[in-house]
mmCIF file with all atom_site columns, C-alpha atoms in Angstrom:
data_model
loop_
_atom_site.group_PDB
_atom_site.id
_atom_site.type_symbol
_atom_site.label_atom_id
_atom_site.label_alt_id
_atom_site.label_comp_id
_atom_site.label_asym_id
_atom_site.label_entity_id
_atom_site.label_seq_id
_atom_site.pdbx_PDB_ins_code
_atom_site.Cartn_x
_atom_site.Cartn_y
_atom_site.Cartn_z
_atom_site.occupancy
_atom_site.B_iso_or_equiv
_atom_site.pdbx_formal_charge
_atom_site.auth_seq_id
_atom_site.auth_comp_id
_atom_site.auth_asym_id
_atom_site.auth_atom_id
_atom_site.pdbx_PDB_model_num
ATOM 1   C CA . LEU A 1 1   ? 54.122 36.499 11.014 1.00 81.00 ? 1   LEU A CA 1
ATOM 2   C CA . LEU A 1 2   ? 57.244 35.398 9.170  1.00 81.00 ? 2   LEU A CA 1
ATOM 3   C CA . LYS A 1 3   ? 55.087 33.556 6.636  1.00 82.00 ? 3   LYS A CA 1
ATOM 4   C CA . VAL A 1 4   ? 52.807 36.564 6.146  1.00 86.00 ? 4   VAL A CA 1
ATOM 5   C CA . LEU A 1 5   ? 55.773 38.863 5.560  1.00 86.00 ? 5   LEU A CA 1
ATOM 6   C CA . ASP A 1 6   ? 57.338 36.379 3.167  1.00 84.00 ? 6   ASP A CA 1
ATOM 7   C CA . LEU A 1 7   ? 54.143 36.367 1.098  1.00 82.00 ? 7   LEU A CA 1
ATOM 8   C CA . CYS A 1 8   ? 53.362 40.075 1.094  1.00 80.00 ? 8   CYS A CA 1
ATOM 9   C CA . CYS A 1 9   ? 56.502 42.060 1.730  1.00 80.00 ? 9   CYS A CA 1
ATOM 10  C CA . LYS A 1 10  ? 59.732 40.167 1.037  1.00 78.00 ? 10  LYS A CA 1
ATOM 11  C CA . LYS A 1 11  ? 60.906 42.597 -1.669 1.00 75.00 ? 11  LYS A CA 1
ATOM 12  C CA . HIS A 1 12  ? 61.594 45.317 0.876  1.00 78.00 ? 12  HIS A CA 1
ATOM 13  C CA . PRO A 1 13  ? 63.845 45.572 3.963  1.00 86.00 ? 13  PRO A CA 1
ATOM 14  C CA . VAL A 1 14  ? 61.979 44.948 7.195  1.00 93.00 ? 14  VAL A CA 1
ATOM 15  C CA . ARG A 1 15  ? 61.018 48.066 9.134  1.00 95.00 ? 15  ARG A CA 1
ATOM 16  C CA . ILE A 1 16  ? 59.451 47.441 12.543 1.00 96.00 ? 16  ILE A CA 1
ATOM 17  C CA . ALA A 1 17  ? 57.939 49.780 15.118 1.00 97.00 ? 17  ALA A CA 1
ATOM 18  C CA . ASN A 1 18  ? 57.197 47.917 18.355 1.00 97.00 ? 18  ASN A CA 1
ATOM 19  C CA . PHE A 1 19  ? 55.477 49.910 21.103 1.00 97.00 ? 19  PHE A CA 1
ATOM 20  C CA . GLY A 1 20  ? 55.368 47.848 24.279 1.00 95.00 ? 20  GLY A CA 1
ATOM 21  C CA . ALA A 1 21  ? 58.392 45.864 23.149 1.00 94.00 ? 21  ALA A CA 1
ATOM 22  C CA . GLY A 1 22  ? 59.667 44.653 26.518 1.00 87.00 ? 22  GLY A CA 1
ATOM 23  C CA . GLU A 1 23  ? 59.598 40.925 27.187 1.00 81.00 ? 23  GLU A CA 1
ATOM 24  C CA . TYR A 1 24  ? 58.223 39.439 30.384 1.00 69.00 ? 24  TYR A CA 1
ATOM 25  C CA . LEU A 1 25  ? 59.393 36.360 32.226 1.00 63.00 ? 25  LEU A CA 1
ATOM 26  C CA . PRO A 1 26  ? 56.614 33.814 32.909 1.00 58.00 ? 26  PRO A CA 1
ATOM 27  C CA . ASP A 1 27  ? 55.339 33.708 36.467 1.00 54.00 ? 27  ASP A CA 1
ATOM 28  C CA . ALA A 1 28  ? 52.298 32.603 38.449 1.00 50.00 ? 28  ALA A CA 1
ATOM 29  C CA . ARG A 1 29  ? 50.378 35.719 37.354 1.00 53.00 ? 29  ARG A CA 1
ATOM 30  C CA . ASN A 1 30  ? 51.280 35.678 33.682 1.00 51.00 ? 30  ASN A CA 1
ATOM 31  C CA . LYS A 1 31  ? 51.122 32.097 32.418 1.00 47.00 ? 31  LYS A CA 1
ATOM 32  C CA . THR A 1 32  ? 50.638 32.910 28.739 1.00 46.00 ? 32  THR A CA 1
ATOM 33  C CA . TYR A 1 33  ? 54.070 34.463 28.108 1.00 46.00 ? 33  TYR A CA 1
ATOM 34  C CA . THR A 1 34  ? 55.766 33.852 24.806 1.00 51.00 ? 34  THR A CA 1
ATOM 35  C CA . LEU A 1 35  ? 58.689 35.579 23.127 1.00 60.00 ? 35  LEU A CA 1
ATOM 36  C CA . ASP A 1 36  ? 57.519 38.659 21.273 1.00 80.00 ? 36  ASP A CA 1
ATOM 37  C CA . PRO A 1 37  ? 56.998 37.414 17.692 1.00 79.00 ? 37  PRO A CA 1
ATOM 38  C CA . VAL A 1 38  ? 57.592 40.886 16.274 1.00 87.00 ? 38  VAL A CA 1
ATOM 39  C CA . ASN A 1 39  ? 61.047 41.119 17.849 1.00 85.00 ? 39  ASN A CA 1
ATOM 40  C CA . GLU A 1 40  ? 61.800 37.669 16.456 1.00 84.00 ? 40  GLU A CA 1
ATOM 41  C CA . ILE A 1 41  ? 61.241 38.941 12.919 1.00 88.00 ? 41  ILE A CA 1
ATOM 42  C CA . LEU A 1 42  ? 64.380 41.062 13.044 1.00 88.00 ? 42  LEU A CA 1
ATOM 43  C CA . ARG A 1 43  ? 66.465 38.055 14.066 1.00 83.00 ? 43  ARG A CA 1
ATOM 44  C CA . HIS A 1 44  ? 65.469 36.270 10.855 1.00 82.00 ? 44  HIS A CA 1
ATOM 45  C CA . ALA A 1 45  ? 65.669 39.252 8.508  1.00 83.00 ? 45  ALA A CA 1
ATOM 46  C CA . ARG A 1 46  ? 68.922 39.804 6.638  1.00 79.00 ? 46  ARG A CA 1
ATOM 47  C CA . ARG A 1 47  ? 68.050 43.432 6.131  1.00 85.00 ? 47  ARG A CA 1
ATOM 48  C CA . GLY A 1 48  ? 66.003 45.540 8.450  1.00 91.00 ? 48  GLY A CA 1
ATOM 49  C CA . ARG A 1 49  ? 65.700 48.024 11.243 1.00 94.00 ? 49  ARG A CA 1
ATOM 50  C CA . ALA A 1 50  ? 63.495 48.247 14.316 1.00 96.00 ? 50  ALA A CA 1
ATOM 51  C CA . LEU A 1 51  ? 62.251 50.736 16.868 1.00 97.00 ? 51  LEU A CA 1
ATOM 52  C CA . LEU A 1 52  ? 61.556 49.163 20.270 1.00 97.00 ? 52  LEU A CA 1
ATOM 53  C CA . VAL A 1 53  ? 59.840 51.333 22.875 1.00 97.00 ? 53  VAL A CA 1
ATOM 54  C CA . ASP A 1 54  ? 59.099 50.285 26.443 1.00 96.00 ? 54  ASP A CA 1
ATOM 55  C CA . PRO A 1 55  ? 59.312 52.292 29.687 1.00 96.00 ? 55  PRO A CA 1
ATOM 56  C CA . ASN A 1 56  ? 60.737 49.337 31.625 1.00 93.00 ? 56  ASN A CA 1
ATOM 57  C CA . ARG A 1 57  ? 64.508 49.183 31.063 1.00 95.00 ? 57  ARG A CA 1
ATOM 58  C CA . GLU A 1 58  ? 64.874 45.602 32.293 1.00 93.00 ? 58  GLU A CA 1
ATOM 59  C CA . ARG A 1 59  ? 62.165 44.257 29.990 1.00 91.00 ? 59  ARG A CA 1
ATOM 60  C CA . LEU A 1 60  ? 63.531 46.298 27.103 1.00 93.00 ? 60  LEU A CA 1
ATOM 61  C CA . HIS A 1 61  ? 67.021 44.875 27.680 1.00 93.00 ? 61  HIS A CA 1
ATOM 62  C CA . ARG A 1 62  ? 65.574 41.357 27.564 1.00 90.00 ? 62  ARG A CA 1
ATOM 63  C CA . ALA A 1 63  ? 63.998 42.162 24.224 1.00 90.00 ? 63  ALA A CA 1
ATOM 64  C CA . THR A 1 64  ? 67.133 43.610 22.633 1.00 92.00 ? 64  THR A CA 1
ATOM 65  C CA . ARG A 1 65  ? 69.966 41.458 23.947 1.00 89.00 ? 65  ARG A CA 1
ATOM 66  C CA . GLU A 1 66  ? 69.755 38.923 21.110 1.00 84.00 ? 66  GLU A CA 1
ATOM 67  C CA . LEU A 1 67  ? 68.995 41.442 18.358 1.00 90.00 ? 67  LEU A CA 1
ATOM 68  C CA . PRO A 1 68  ? 71.676 43.054 16.168 1.00 90.00 ? 68  PRO A CA 1
ATOM 69  C CA . PRO A 1 69  ? 72.407 46.342 17.998 1.00 92.00 ? 69  PRO A CA 1
ATOM 70  C CA . GLU A 1 70  ? 73.332 48.234 14.847 1.00 94.00 ? 70  GLU A CA 1
ATOM 71  C CA . ARG A 1 71  ? 69.794 47.683 13.537 1.00 94.00 ? 71  ARG A CA 1
ATOM 72  C CA . VAL A 1 72  ? 67.824 48.514 16.685 1.00 96.00 ? 72  VAL A CA 1
ATOM 73  C CA . VAL A 1 73  ? 66.823 51.804 18.267 1.00 97.00 ? 73  VAL A CA 1
ATOM 74  C CA . ALA A 1 74  ? 65.659 51.018 21.813 1.00 97.00 ? 74  ALA A CA 1
ATOM 75  C CA . LEU A 1 75  ? 63.909 53.785 23.775 1.00 98.00 ? 75  LEU A CA 1
ATOM 76  C CA . ALA A 1 76  ? 63.166 53.265 27.466 1.00 97.00 ? 76  ALA A CA 1
ATOM 77  C CA . GLU A 1 77  ? 60.265 55.683 27.606 1.00 97.00 ? 77  GLU A CA 1
ATOM 78  C CA . PHE A 1 78  ? 56.492 55.864 27.367 1.00 97.00 ? 78  PHE A CA 1
ATOM 79  C CA . ALA A 1 79  ? 54.752 56.003 24.019 1.00 97.00 ? 79  ALA A CA 1
ATOM 80  C CA . THR A 1 80  ? 51.747 58.304 23.675 1.00 97.00 ? 80  THR A CA 1
ATOM 81  C CA . PRO A 1 81  ? 49.953 59.968 20.761 1.00 97.00 ? 81  PRO A CA 1
ATOM 82  C CA . GLU A 1 82  ? 51.958 63.072 21.663 1.00 97.00 ? 82  GLU A CA 1
ATOM 83  C CA . THR A 1 83  ? 55.376 61.361 21.477 1.00 97.00 ? 83  THR A CA 1
ATOM 84  C CA . VAL A 1 84  ? 55.008 58.765 18.743 1.00 98.00 ? 84  VAL A CA 1
ATOM 85  C CA . ASP A 1 85  ? 55.924 61.023 15.797 1.00 97.00 ? 85  ASP A CA 1
ATOM 86  C CA . ASP A 1 86  ? 59.201 62.050 17.451 1.00 98.00 ? 86  ASP A CA 1
ATOM 87  C CA . GLN A 1 87  ? 60.008 58.455 18.424 1.00 98.00 ? 87  GLN A CA 1
ATOM 88  C CA . LEU A 1 88  ? 59.512 57.246 14.863 1.00 97.00 ? 88  LEU A CA 1
ATOM 89  C CA . ARG A 1 89  ? 61.667 60.050 13.499 1.00 97.00 ? 89  ARG A CA 1
ATOM 90  C CA . ARG A 1 90  ? 64.493 59.228 15.907 1.00 97.00 ? 90  ARG A CA 1
ATOM 91  C CA . ALA A 1 91  ? 64.467 55.620 14.692 1.00 96.00 ? 91  ALA A CA 1
ATOM 92  C CA . GLN A 1 92  ? 64.816 56.757 11.064 1.00 95.00 ? 92  GLN A CA 1
ATOM 93  C CA . LEU A 1 93  ? 62.551 54.010 9.772  1.00 95.00 ? 93  LEU A CA 1
ATOM 94  C CA . GLY A 1 94  ? 61.309 55.987 6.799  1.00 92.00 ? 94  GLY A CA 1
ATOM 95  C CA . ARG A 1 95  ? 57.775 55.870 5.428  1.00 92.00 ? 95  ARG A CA 1
ATOM 96  C CA . GLU A 1 96  ? 57.699 52.191 4.437  1.00 91.00 ? 96  GLU A CA 1
ATOM 97  C CA . LEU A 1 97  ? 56.797 50.510 7.721  1.00 96.00 ? 97  LEU A CA 1
ATOM 98  C CA . THR A 1 98  ? 56.529 46.730 7.490  1.00 95.00 ? 98  THR A CA 1
ATOM 99  C CA . VAL A 1 99  ? 55.136 45.874 10.938 1.00 96.00 ? 99  VAL A CA 1
ATOM 100 C CA . LEU A 1 100 ? 53.539 48.059 13.581 1.00 97.00 ? 100 LEU A CA 1
ATOM 101 C CA . LYS A 1 101 ? 52.924 46.425 16.954 1.00 97.00 ? 101 LYS A CA 1
ATOM 102 C CA . ILE A 1 102 ? 51.127 48.084 19.865 1.00 97.00 ? 102 ILE A CA 1
ATOM 103 C CA . ASP A 1 103 ? 50.843 46.480 23.294 1.00 95.00 ? 103 ASP A CA 1
ATOM 104 C CA . ILE A 1 104 ? 50.992 49.201 25.937 1.00 95.00 ? 104 ILE A CA 1
ATOM 105 C CA . ASP A 1 105 ? 48.082 48.070 28.169 1.00 92.00 ? 105 ASP A CA 1
ATOM 106 C CA . ALA A 1 106 ? 46.618 51.550 28.107 1.00 94.00 ? 106 ALA A CA 1
ATOM 107 C CA . PHE A 1 107 ? 45.275 53.727 25.252 1.00 96.00 ? 107 PHE A CA 1
ATOM 108 C CA . ASP A 1 108 ? 46.430 51.328 22.522 1.00 97.00 ? 108 ASP A CA 1
ATOM 109 C CA . CYS A 1 109 ? 43.969 52.391 19.837 1.00 98.00 ? 109 CYS A CA 1
ATOM 110 C CA . SER A 1 110 ? 44.655 56.094 20.418 1.00 98.00 ? 110 SER A CA 1
ATOM 111 C CA . LEU A 1 111 ? 48.317 55.340 19.731 1.00 98.00 ? 111 LEU A CA 1
ATOM 112 C CA . LEU A 1 112 ? 47.271 53.398 16.630 1.00 98.00 ? 112 LEU A CA 1
ATOM 113 C CA . SER A 1 113 ? 45.226 56.357 15.429 1.00 98.00 ? 113 SER A CA 1
ATOM 114 C CA . ALA A 1 114 ? 48.192 58.689 15.923 1.00 98.00 ? 114 ALA A CA 1
ATOM 115 C CA . VAL A 1 115 ? 50.429 56.478 13.756 1.00 98.00 ? 115 VAL A CA 1
ATOM 116 C CA . LEU A 1 116 ? 47.875 56.034 10.971 1.00 98.00 ? 116 LEU A CA 1
ATOM 117 C CA . ASP A 1 117 ? 46.011 59.345 10.964 1.00 97.00 ? 117 ASP A CA 1
ATOM 118 C CA . VAL A 1 118 ? 48.511 61.895 12.316 1.00 96.00 ? 118 VAL A CA 1
ATOM 119 C CA . VAL A 1 119 ? 51.921 60.554 11.283 1.00 96.00 ? 119 VAL A CA 1
ATOM 120 C CA . GLN A 1 120 ? 50.104 59.007 8.288  1.00 97.00 ? 120 GLN A CA 1
ATOM 121 C CA . LEU A 1 121 ? 52.052 55.767 7.991  1.00 98.00 ? 121 LEU A CA 1
ATOM 122 C CA . ARG A 1 122 ? 50.572 52.729 6.252  1.00 97.00 ? 122 ARG A CA 1
ATOM 123 C CA . PRO A 1 123 ? 52.214 49.622 7.757  1.00 97.00 ? 123 PRO A CA 1
ATOM 124 C CA . ALA A 1 124 ? 51.854 46.406 5.799  1.00 96.00 ? 124 ALA A CA 1
ATOM 125 C CA . VAL A 1 125 ? 50.976 44.421 8.937  1.00 96.00 ? 125 VAL A CA 1
ATOM 126 C CA . ILE A 1 126 ? 49.571 45.626 12.255 1.00 97.00 ? 126 ILE A CA 1
ATOM 127 C CA . VAL A 1 127 ? 49.729 43.545 15.431 1.00 96.00 ? 127 VAL A CA 1
ATOM 128 C CA . MET A 1 128 ? 47.476 44.809 18.223 1.00 97.00 ? 128 MET A CA 1
ATOM 129 C CA . GLU A 1 129 ? 46.879 43.542 21.718 1.00 94.00 ? 129 GLU A CA 1
ATOM 130 C CA . ALA A 1 130 ? 43.123 43.074 22.009 1.00 95.00 ? 130 ALA A CA 1
ATOM 131 C CA . ASN A 1 131 ? 41.270 43.323 25.303 1.00 94.00 ? 131 ASN A CA 1
ATOM 132 C CA . VAL A 1 132 ? 39.475 39.997 24.939 1.00 90.00 ? 132 VAL A CA 1
ATOM 133 C CA . LYS A 1 133 ? 37.481 40.523 28.110 1.00 89.00 ? 133 LYS A CA 1
ATOM 134 C CA . PHE A 1 134 ? 35.162 42.482 25.831 1.00 92.00 ? 134 PHE A CA 1
ATOM 135 C CA . PRO A 1 135 ? 34.249 39.902 23.167 1.00 91.00 ? 135 PRO A CA 1
ATOM 136 C CA . PRO A 1 136 ? 32.672 40.757 19.801 1.00 93.00 ? 136 PRO A CA 1
ATOM 137 C CA . PRO A 1 137 ? 30.436 42.508 19.002 1.00 92.00 ? 137 PRO A CA 1
ATOM 138 C CA . LEU A 1 138 ? 31.345 44.822 21.924 1.00 94.00 ? 138 LEU A CA 1
ATOM 139 C CA . GLN A 1 139 ? 33.345 47.827 20.768 1.00 96.00 ? 139 GLN A CA 1
ATOM 140 C CA . TRP A 1 140 ? 35.429 48.988 23.734 1.00 94.00 ? 140 TRP A CA 1
ATOM 141 C CA . ASN A 1 141 ? 38.176 51.593 23.779 1.00 97.00 ? 141 ASN A CA 1
ATOM 142 C CA . VAL A 1 142 ? 40.122 53.580 26.371 1.00 95.00 ? 142 VAL A CA 1
ATOM 143 C CA . GLY A 1 143 ? 41.039 56.866 24.734 1.00 95.00 ? 143 GLY A CA 1
ATOM 144 C CA . PHE A 1 144 ? 44.028 59.058 25.459 1.00 95.00 ? 144 PHE A CA 1
ATOM 145 C CA . VAL A 1 145 ? 43.559 62.309 27.360 1.00 92.00 ? 145 VAL A CA 1
ATOM 146 C CA . PRO A 1 146 ? 46.531 64.695 27.665 1.00 91.00 ? 146 PRO A CA 1
ATOM 147 C CA . GLY A 1 147 ? 47.823 64.706 31.215 1.00 89.00 ? 147 GLY A CA 1
ATOM 148 C CA . MET A 1 148 ? 46.461 61.265 32.093 1.00 87.00 ? 148 MET A CA 1
ATOM 149 C CA . ALA A 1 149 ? 48.670 58.941 34.156 1.00 84.00 ? 149 ALA A CA 1
ATOM 150 C CA . LEU A 1 150 ? 50.995 56.904 31.952 1.00 87.00 ? 150 LEU A CA 1
ATOM 151 C CA . GLY A 1 151 ? 51.895 53.245 32.331 1.00 82.00 ? 151 GLY A CA 1
ATOM 152 C CA . SER A 1 152 ? 50.035 49.974 32.281 1.00 77.00 ? 152 SER A CA 1
ATOM 153 C CA . ARG A 1 153 ? 46.361 50.117 33.186 1.00 78.00 ? 153 ARG A CA 1
ATOM 154 C CA . ILE A 1 154 ? 46.150 46.384 33.935 1.00 69.00 ? 154 ILE A CA 1
ATOM 155 C CA . GLY A 1 155 ? 43.667 46.046 36.792 1.00 74.00 ? 155 GLY A CA 1
ATOM 156 C CA . ARG A 1 156 ? 41.759 49.043 35.421 1.00 82.00 ? 156 ARG A CA 1
ATOM 157 C CA . PRO A 1 157 ? 40.025 49.579 32.082 1.00 86.00 ? 157 PRO A CA 1
ATOM 158 C CA . TRP A 1 158 ? 42.674 49.307 29.347 1.00 91.00 ? 158 TRP A CA 1
ATOM 159 C CA . GLY A 1 159 ? 43.167 48.952 25.633 1.00 95.00 ? 159 GLY A CA 1
ATOM 160 C CA . CYS A 1 160 ? 40.532 48.271 23.017 1.00 97.00 ? 160 CYS A CA 1
ATOM 161 C CA . SER A 1 161 ? 38.434 45.299 22.042 1.00 97.00 ? 161 SER A CA 1
ATOM 162 C CA . LEU A 1 162 ? 38.843 43.150 18.940 1.00 97.00 ? 162 LEU A CA 1
ATOM 163 C CA . ALA A 1 163 ? 35.577 44.432 17.447 1.00 97.00 ? 163 ALA A CA 1
ATOM 164 C CA . TYR A 1 164 ? 36.679 48.042 17.958 1.00 98.00 ? 164 TYR A CA 1
ATOM 165 C CA . GLN A 1 165 ? 40.024 47.350 16.300 1.00 98.00 ? 165 GLN A CA 1
ATOM 166 C CA . ALA A 1 166 ? 38.407 45.607 13.340 1.00 98.00 ? 166 ALA A CA 1
ATOM 167 C CA . ALA A 1 167 ? 35.924 48.452 12.787 1.00 98.00 ? 167 ALA A CA 1
ATOM 168 C CA . PHE A 1 168 ? 38.589 51.139 13.141 1.00 98.00 ? 168 PHE A CA 1
ATOM 169 C CA . LEU A 1 169 ? 41.080 49.399 10.855 1.00 98.00 ? 169 LEU A CA 1
ATOM 170 C CA . GLY A 1 170 ? 38.412 48.292 8.391  1.00 98.00 ? 170 GLY A CA 1
ATOM 171 C CA . GLU A 1 171 ? 37.707 51.971 7.676  1.00 98.00 ? 171 GLU A CA 1
ATOM 172 C CA . ARG A 1 172 ? 41.405 52.317 6.839  1.00 98.00 ? 172 ARG A CA 1
ATOM 173 C CA . GLN A 1 173 ? 41.544 49.281 4.498  1.00 98.00 ? 173 GLN A CA 1
ATOM 174 C CA . TYR A 1 174 ? 42.969 46.658 6.850  1.00 98.00 ? 174 TYR A CA 1
ATOM 175 C CA . SER A 1 175 ? 41.505 43.190 7.429  1.00 97.00 ? 175 SER A CA 1
ATOM 176 C CA . LEU A 1 176 ? 41.752 40.686 10.273 1.00 96.00 ? 176 LEU A CA 1
ATOM 177 C CA . LEU A 1 177 ? 43.924 37.646 9.642  1.00 93.00 ? 177 LEU A CA 1
ATOM 178 C CA . HIS A 1 178 ? 44.324 35.978 13.022 1.00 90.00 ? 178 HIS A CA 1
ATOM 179 C CA . LEU A 1 179 ? 43.799 36.161 16.779 1.00 90.00 ? 179 LEU A CA 1
ATOM 180 C CA . ASP A 1 180 ? 46.273 34.408 19.078 1.00 84.00 ? 180 ASP A CA 1
ATOM 181 C CA . ILE A 1 181 ? 45.231 34.744 22.744 1.00 78.00 ? 181 ILE A CA 1
ATOM 182 C CA . LEU A 1 182 ? 45.619 38.541 22.916 1.00 86.00 ? 182 LEU A CA 1
ATOM 183 C CA . ASP A 1 183 ? 47.365 39.421 19.665 1.00 92.00 ? 183 ASP A CA 1
ATOM 184 C CA . ALA A 1 184 ? 45.241 40.374 16.667 1.00 95.00 ? 184 ALA A CA 1
ATOM 185 C CA . VAL A 1 185 ? 47.010 40.468 13.294 1.00 95.00 ? 185 VAL A CA 1
ATOM 186 C CA . PHE A 1 186 ? 45.706 42.779 10.556 1.00 97.00 ? 186 PHE A CA 1
ATOM 187 C CA . VAL A 1 187 ? 46.993 42.989 6.974  1.00 96.00 ? 187 VAL A CA 1
ATOM 188 C CA . ARG A 1 188 ? 46.623 45.931 4.603  1.00 96.00 ? 188 ARG A CA 1
ATOM 189 C CA . ASP A 1 189 ? 43.964 45.079 2.024  1.00 97.00 ? 189 ASP A CA 1
ATOM 190 C CA . ASP A 1 190 ? 46.090 45.794 -1.047 1.00 95.00 ? 190 ASP A CA 1
ATOM 191 C CA . LEU A 1 191 ? 48.730 43.361 0.266  1.00 94.00 ? 191 LEU A CA 1
ATOM 192 C CA . TRP A 1 192 ? 46.376 40.569 1.401  1.00 92.00 ? 192 TRP A CA 1
ATOM 193 C CA . PRO A 1 193 ? 48.407 37.481 0.419  1.00 87.00 ? 193 PRO A CA 1
ATOM 194 C CA . PHE A 1 194 ? 45.923 34.637 0.908  1.00 88.00 ? 194 PHE A CA 1
ATOM 195 C CA . PRO A 1 195 ? 43.228 33.118 -1.313 1.00 89.00 ? 195 PRO A CA 1
ATOM 196 C CA . TRP A 1 196 ? 40.674 33.048 1.518  1.00 89.00 ? 196 TRP A CA 1
ATOM 197 C CA . ARG A 1 197 ? 38.659 35.968 2.797  1.00 91.00 ? 197 ARG A CA 1
ATOM 198 C CA . PRO A 1 198 ? 39.572 37.839 6.004  1.00 93.00 ? 198 PRO A CA 1
ATOM 199 C CA . LEU A 1 199 ? 38.043 36.828 9.320  1.00 91.00 ? 199 LEU A CA 1
ATOM 200 C CA . HIS A 1 200 ? 35.138 38.543 11.016 1.00 94.00 ? 200 HIS A CA 1
ATOM 201 C CA . PRO A 1 201 ? 35.987 39.416 14.658 1.00 94.00 ? 201 PRO A CA 1
ATOM 202 C CA . GLN A 1 202 ? 33.330 37.003 15.922 1.00 91.00 ? 202 GLN A CA 1
ATOM 203 C CA . GLU A 1 203 ? 34.828 34.178 13.867 1.00 89.00 ? 203 GLU A CA 1
ATOM 204 C CA . ALA A 1 204 ? 38.339 34.880 15.101 1.00 90.00 ? 204 ALA A CA 1
ATOM 205 C CA . PHE A 1 205 ? 37.221 35.099 18.721 1.00 90.00 ? 205 PHE A CA 1
ATOM 206 C CA . GLU A 1 206 ? 35.213 31.873 18.604 1.00 84.00 ? 206 GLU A CA 1
ATOM 207 C CA . ALA A 1 207 ? 37.876 29.988 16.625 1.00 81.00 ? 207 ALA A CA 1
ATOM 208 C CA . HIS A 1 208 ? 40.471 30.793 19.252 1.00 77.00 ? 208 HIS A CA 1
ATOM 209 C CA . PHE A 1 209 ? 38.590 30.621 22.533 1.00 75.00 ? 209 PHE A CA 1
ATOM 210 C CA . LEU A 1 210 ? 36.287 27.709 21.732 1.00 69.00 ? 210 LEU A CA 1
ATOM 211 C CA . HIS A 1 211 ? 39.272 25.539 20.846 1.00 61.00 ? 211 HIS A CA 1
ATOM 212 C CA . PHE A 1 212 ? 41.848 26.986 23.232 1.00 54.00 ? 212 PHE A CA 1
ATOM 213 C CA . VAL A 1 213 ? 43.884 24.321 24.995 1.00 52.00 ? 213 VAL A CA 1
ATOM 214 C CA . GLY A 1 214 ? 46.079 25.436 27.860 1.00 52.00 ? 214 GLY A CA 1
ATOM 215 C CA . ASP A 1 215 ? 46.193 27.570 30.942 1.00 49.00 ? 215 ASP A CA 1
ATOM 216 C CA . SER A 1 216 ? 45.361 31.230 30.378 1.00 47.00 ? 216 SER A CA 1
ATOM 217 C CA . ASN A 1 217 ? 44.618 34.071 32.760 1.00 43.00 ? 217 ASN A CA 1
ATOM 218 C CA . PHE A 1 218 ? 43.100 36.170 29.961 1.00 45.00 ? 218 PHE A CA 1
ATOM 219 C CA . ARG A 1 219 ? 39.809 34.375 29.435 1.00 47.00 ? 219 ARG A CA 1
ATOM 220 C CA . PRO A 1 220 ? 36.817 36.698 29.486 1.00 46.00 ? 220 PRO A CA 1
ATOM 221 C CA . PRO A 1 221 ? 34.505 37.055 32.512 1.00 42.00 ? 221 PRO A CA 1
ATOM 222 C CA . MET A 1 222 ? 31.834 34.340 32.803 1.00 37.00 ? 222 MET A CA 1
ATOM 223 C CA . TRP A 1 223 ? 33.950 32.210 30.476 1.00 42.00 ? 223 TRP A CA 1
ATOM 224 C CA . ASP A 1 224 ? 32.211 28.913 31.261 1.00 47.00 ? 224 ASP A CA 1
ATOM 225 C CA . ARG A 1 225 ? 28.785 30.392 30.505 1.00 44.00 ? 225 ARG A CA 1
ATOM 226 C CA . ALA A 1 226 ? 30.013 32.074 27.322 1.00 43.00 ? 226 ALA A CA 1
ATOM 227 C CA . HIS A 1 227 ? 31.674 28.838 26.176 1.00 44.00 ? 227 HIS A CA 1
ATOM 228 C CA . SER A 1 228 ? 28.419 26.919 26.658 1.00 48.00 ? 228 SER A CA 1
ATOM 229 C CA . LEU A 1 229 ? 26.403 29.511 24.732 1.00 44.00 ? 229 LEU A CA 1
ATOM 230 C CA . LEU A 1 230 ? 28.870 29.641 21.845 1.00 42.00 ? 230 LEU A CA 1
ATOM 231 C CA . ALA A 1 231 ? 29.227 25.872 21.662 1.00 48.00 ? 231 ALA A CA 1
ATOM 232 C CA . GLY A 1 232 ? 25.472 25.354 21.683 1.00 44.00 ? 232 GLY A CA 1
#
């Protein structure tokens, strides 16, 4: 992410909106934990400001304790399509958003739609958690309904698939750069900084999961069968 921002956006101060910003400690259930790369961006930026939203105060504290407090607005609350405009206004990020990250384990793409289509922001880079249990070409999405229970839907249907994200963002002039376990990185087409073409969701999925080395609890159902079919 730092390299992408250096290539496409280094002329402007970093402005980050991170929904689902809390950081988890690794445990037996979650073996794929890494430090949130979006939060790390602010540590390296000389200029910048960030909004971090997460309903879990402990996880949010973990995320903010090493960040410059004068440049961070941390909100321990839920993010929904109904609240996101107010949350962005309170952070005073302005209209030039550098990175938008959404990882709320719920109605992620409804929140994305609210930022792009209702608030009408055009982030340079978008980082989305993809529900990889629905591999391309399956387009899967859990939409937001007012009054629905808030919080993580892990263990129930949650989020949106990589193919859904790519189709939705493709209509809004964003292209897929990378998939890393669960995180899909999209770059705005007019800022695409690389000489090669963007990835198709199927390419990104196969490139990651066919060559994945390590212990992950996020592999799709019937992984062994899918791996054999893709490899053959």
